[in-house]
Short mmCIF file of C-alpha atoms in Angstrom, two decimals:
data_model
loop_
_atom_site.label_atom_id
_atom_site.label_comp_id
_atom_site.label_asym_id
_atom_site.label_seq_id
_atom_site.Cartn_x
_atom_site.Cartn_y
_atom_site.Cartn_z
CA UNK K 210 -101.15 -134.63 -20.63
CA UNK K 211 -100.48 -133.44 -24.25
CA UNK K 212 -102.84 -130.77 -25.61
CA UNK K 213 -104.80 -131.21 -28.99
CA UNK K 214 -104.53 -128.61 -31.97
CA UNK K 215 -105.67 -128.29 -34.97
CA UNK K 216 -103.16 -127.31 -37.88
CA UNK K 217 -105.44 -125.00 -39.90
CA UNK K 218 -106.17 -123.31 -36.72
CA UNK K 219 -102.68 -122.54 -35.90
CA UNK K 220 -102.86 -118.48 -36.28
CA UNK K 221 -105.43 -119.11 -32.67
CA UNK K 222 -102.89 -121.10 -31.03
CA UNK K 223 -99.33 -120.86 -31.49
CA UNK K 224 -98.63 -117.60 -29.39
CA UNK K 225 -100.55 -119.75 -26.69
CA UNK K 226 -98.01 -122.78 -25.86
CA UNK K 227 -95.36 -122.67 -23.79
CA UNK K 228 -91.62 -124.66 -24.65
CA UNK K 229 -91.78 -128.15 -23.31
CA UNK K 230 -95.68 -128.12 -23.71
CA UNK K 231 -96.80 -132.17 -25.08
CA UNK K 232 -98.93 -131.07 -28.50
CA UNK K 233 -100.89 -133.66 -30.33
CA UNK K 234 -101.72 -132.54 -33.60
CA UNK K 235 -104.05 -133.11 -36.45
CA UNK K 236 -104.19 -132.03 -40.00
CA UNK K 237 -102.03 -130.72 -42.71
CA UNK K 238 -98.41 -131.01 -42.90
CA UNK K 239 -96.00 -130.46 -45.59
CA UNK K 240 -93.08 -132.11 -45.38
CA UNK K 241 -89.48 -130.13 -46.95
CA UNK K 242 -85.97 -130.63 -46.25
CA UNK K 243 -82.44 -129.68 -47.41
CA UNK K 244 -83.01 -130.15 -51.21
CA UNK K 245 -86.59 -128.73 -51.15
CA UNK K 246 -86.07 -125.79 -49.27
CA UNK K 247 -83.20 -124.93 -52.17
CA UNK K 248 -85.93 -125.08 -54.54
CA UNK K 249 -88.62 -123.26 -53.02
CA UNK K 250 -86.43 -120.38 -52.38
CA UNK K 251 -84.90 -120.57 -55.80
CA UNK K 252 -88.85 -120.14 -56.90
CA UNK K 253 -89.10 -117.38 -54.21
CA UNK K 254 -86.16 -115.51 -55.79
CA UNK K 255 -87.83 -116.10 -59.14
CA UNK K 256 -91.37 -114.58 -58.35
CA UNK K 257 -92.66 -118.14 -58.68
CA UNK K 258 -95.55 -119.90 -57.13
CA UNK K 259 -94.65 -121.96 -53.77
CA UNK K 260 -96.08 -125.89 -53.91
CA UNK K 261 -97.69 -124.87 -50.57
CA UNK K 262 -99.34 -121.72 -49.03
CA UNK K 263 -96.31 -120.49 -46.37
CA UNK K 264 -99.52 -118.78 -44.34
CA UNK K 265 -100.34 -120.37 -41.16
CA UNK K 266 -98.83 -123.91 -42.26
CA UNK K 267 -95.98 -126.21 -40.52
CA UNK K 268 -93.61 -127.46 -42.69
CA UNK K 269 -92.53 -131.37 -41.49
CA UNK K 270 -88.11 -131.40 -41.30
CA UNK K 271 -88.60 -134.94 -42.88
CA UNK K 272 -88.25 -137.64 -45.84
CA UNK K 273 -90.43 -140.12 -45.43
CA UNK K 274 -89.86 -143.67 -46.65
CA UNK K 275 -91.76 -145.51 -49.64
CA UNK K 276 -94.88 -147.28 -47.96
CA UNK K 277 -95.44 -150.91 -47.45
CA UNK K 278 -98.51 -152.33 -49.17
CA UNK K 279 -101.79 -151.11 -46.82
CA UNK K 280 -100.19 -148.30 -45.12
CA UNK K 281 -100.18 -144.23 -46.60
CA UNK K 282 -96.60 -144.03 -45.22
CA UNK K 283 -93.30 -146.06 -44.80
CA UNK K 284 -91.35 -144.44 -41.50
CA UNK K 285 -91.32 -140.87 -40.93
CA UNK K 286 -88.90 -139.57 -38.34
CA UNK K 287 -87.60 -135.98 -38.34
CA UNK K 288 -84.33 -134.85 -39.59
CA UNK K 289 -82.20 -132.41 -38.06
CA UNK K 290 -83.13 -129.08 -37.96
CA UNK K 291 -80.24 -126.90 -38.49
CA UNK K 292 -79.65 -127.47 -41.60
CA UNK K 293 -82.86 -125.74 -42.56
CA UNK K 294 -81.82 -122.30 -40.24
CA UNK K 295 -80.55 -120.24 -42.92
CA UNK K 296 -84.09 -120.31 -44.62
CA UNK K 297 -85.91 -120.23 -41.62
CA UNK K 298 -86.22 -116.06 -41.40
CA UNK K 299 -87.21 -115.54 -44.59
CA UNK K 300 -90.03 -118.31 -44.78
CA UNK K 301 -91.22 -117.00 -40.85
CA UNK K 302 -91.38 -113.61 -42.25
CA UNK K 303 -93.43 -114.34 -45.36
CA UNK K 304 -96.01 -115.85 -42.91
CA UNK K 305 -94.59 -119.61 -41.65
CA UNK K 306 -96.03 -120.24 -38.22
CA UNK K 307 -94.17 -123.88 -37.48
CA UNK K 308 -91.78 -126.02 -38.21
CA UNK K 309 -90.98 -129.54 -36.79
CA UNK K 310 -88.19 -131.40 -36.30
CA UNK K 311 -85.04 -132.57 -34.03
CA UNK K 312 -82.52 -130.92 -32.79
CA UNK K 313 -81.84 -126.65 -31.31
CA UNK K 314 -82.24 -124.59 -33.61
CA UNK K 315 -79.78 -121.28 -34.21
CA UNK K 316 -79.82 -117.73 -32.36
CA UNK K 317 -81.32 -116.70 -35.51
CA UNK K 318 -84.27 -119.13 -35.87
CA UNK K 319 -84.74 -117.61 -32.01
CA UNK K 320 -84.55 -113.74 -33.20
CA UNK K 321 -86.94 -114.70 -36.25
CA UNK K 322 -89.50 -116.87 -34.61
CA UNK K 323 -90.01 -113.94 -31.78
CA UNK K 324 -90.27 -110.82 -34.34
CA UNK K 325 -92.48 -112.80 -37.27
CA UNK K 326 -94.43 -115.05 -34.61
CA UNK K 327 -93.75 -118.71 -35.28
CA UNK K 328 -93.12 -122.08 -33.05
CA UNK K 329 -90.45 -124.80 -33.64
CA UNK K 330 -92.00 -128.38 -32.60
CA UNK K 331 -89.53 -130.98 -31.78
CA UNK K 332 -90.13 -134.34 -33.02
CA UNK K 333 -88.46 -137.57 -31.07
CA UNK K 334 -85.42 -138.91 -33.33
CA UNK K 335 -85.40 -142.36 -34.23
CA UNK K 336 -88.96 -142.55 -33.84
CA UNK K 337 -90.22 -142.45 -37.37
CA UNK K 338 -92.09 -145.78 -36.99
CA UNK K 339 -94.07 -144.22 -34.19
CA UNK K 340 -94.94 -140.72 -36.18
CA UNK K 341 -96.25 -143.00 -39.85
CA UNK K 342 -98.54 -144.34 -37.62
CA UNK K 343 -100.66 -140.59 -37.03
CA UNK K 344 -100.25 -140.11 -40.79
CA UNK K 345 -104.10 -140.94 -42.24
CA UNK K 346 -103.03 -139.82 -45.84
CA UNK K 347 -99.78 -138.65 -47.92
CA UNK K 348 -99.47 -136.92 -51.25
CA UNK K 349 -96.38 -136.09 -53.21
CA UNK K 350 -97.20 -132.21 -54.45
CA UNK K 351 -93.80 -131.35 -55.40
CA UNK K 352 -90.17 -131.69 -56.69
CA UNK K 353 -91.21 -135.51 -57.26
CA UNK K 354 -87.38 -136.12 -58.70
CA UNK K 355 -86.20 -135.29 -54.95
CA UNK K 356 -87.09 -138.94 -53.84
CA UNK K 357 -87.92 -139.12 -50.30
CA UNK K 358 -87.06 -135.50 -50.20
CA UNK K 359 -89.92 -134.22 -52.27
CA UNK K 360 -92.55 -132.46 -50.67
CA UNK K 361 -95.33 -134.17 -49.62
CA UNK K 362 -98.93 -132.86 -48.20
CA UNK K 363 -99.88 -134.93 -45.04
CA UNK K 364 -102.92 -135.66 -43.26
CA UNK K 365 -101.99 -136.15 -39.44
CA UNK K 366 -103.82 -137.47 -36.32
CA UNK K 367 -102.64 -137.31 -33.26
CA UNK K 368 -99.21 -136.54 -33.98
CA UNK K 369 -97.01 -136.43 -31.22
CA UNK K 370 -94.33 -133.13 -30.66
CA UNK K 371 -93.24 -130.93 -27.83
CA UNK K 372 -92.50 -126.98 -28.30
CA UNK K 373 -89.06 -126.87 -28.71
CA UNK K 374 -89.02 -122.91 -28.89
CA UNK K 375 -92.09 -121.28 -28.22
CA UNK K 376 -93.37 -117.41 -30.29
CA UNK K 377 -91.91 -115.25 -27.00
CA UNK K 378 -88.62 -117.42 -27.46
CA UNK K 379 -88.67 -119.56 -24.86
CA UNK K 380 -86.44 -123.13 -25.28
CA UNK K 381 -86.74 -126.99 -24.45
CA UNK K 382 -83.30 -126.86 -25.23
CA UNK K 383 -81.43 -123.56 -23.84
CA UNK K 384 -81.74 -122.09 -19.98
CA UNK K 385 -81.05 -118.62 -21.45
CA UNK K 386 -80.02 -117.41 -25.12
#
C-alpha cells in the first residue's frame, strides 16, 4: 500500500521512508535534466538566481513530450539518473531534498544524500504514459530553447515512485555499498 506525501512538506517526511517504500505524491515538481542542470550550475558559478528554489523541492530526471490537445502533458517517463550524479552533491548540499528518476545512482550520490539529508525516488522506465496522467498542470519556467529539456514547474497527483535510496543510505538497488 503506497503512502501519500505532500511535496511542500517534504523537510517532515523524507528522513521518515525507508528504500523500497511505494510513495504517492502530490504537488510541485520541477523537472531538469542533462542540459538544464549545465545551466543552472553555470548560474550557480555565476552568483545568479536559480529558476527554482533548491530548498525542500524534488527536481523530476525528465523531458516531457509536447501535449496532445486537452491534456497539460504529452508522456513523461524518467530518464536515467546517472548522468545527473556529478551535480547531485552540490545541489543536496545547497538544500535539495529529492530527486526522481531511473536507474542506481553513484557511491557519491550515496555519501551526499546521507551527510546533506536528501532521498532519490525511482520512477518506472517506459512508463511515461502512466506518470502524464498524475500531472494536473505544467509550466515551462526556464531555459525554454532546451525543448523538452527545459525546466518545467509541475503540479502532481498521485504520482507513483518507490525510494530508491533512502536519507540513512539505504538502496532498492544495492545489498550493501
Amino acid at each position: 500500500m503506497a503512502t501519500a506525501y505532500r511535496i511542500e512538506e517534504i523537510e517532515s517526511w523524507y528522513r521518515s521512508v525507508s528504500a523500497g517504500e511505494e510513495l504517492l505524491l502530490s504537488g510541485v515538481i520541477y523537472t531538469a535534466r542533462d542540459a538544464a542542470h549545465k545551466r543552472i550550475f553555470a548560474a550557480l558559478e555565476k552568483g545568479e538566481p536559480l529558476p527554482f528554489p533548491l530548498t525542500g523541492t524534488a527536481i523530476y530526471y525528465a523531458g516531457p513530450t509536447p501535449a496532445p490537445e486537452g491534456r497539460p502533458i504529452g508522456s513523461c517517463g524518467p530518464t536515467t539518473s546517472c548522468r545527473m550524479d556529478p551535480y547531485l552533491p552540490e545541489l543536496t548540499k545547497l538544500g535539495l531534498r529529492c530527486t526522481i528518476g531511473k536507474g542506481d545512482r553513484s557511491k557519491e550520490v550515496y555519501d551526499a544524500l546521507k551527510k546533506y539529508g536528501g532521498i532519490y525516488l525511482a520512477a518506472i522506465g517506459g512508463a511515461g504514459a502512466l506518470y502524464a496522467r498524475s500531472v494536473l498542470k505544467q509550466e515551462v519556467i526556464a531555459y525554454d530553447d532546451l525543448g523538452c529539456e527545459s525546466v518545467k514547474r509541475l503540479t502532481v497527483k498521485d504520482f507513483p515512485v518507490f525510494v530508491g535510496i533512502d536519507a540513512q543510505g539505504n538502496s532498492l538497488f544495492r545489498e550493501e555499498l
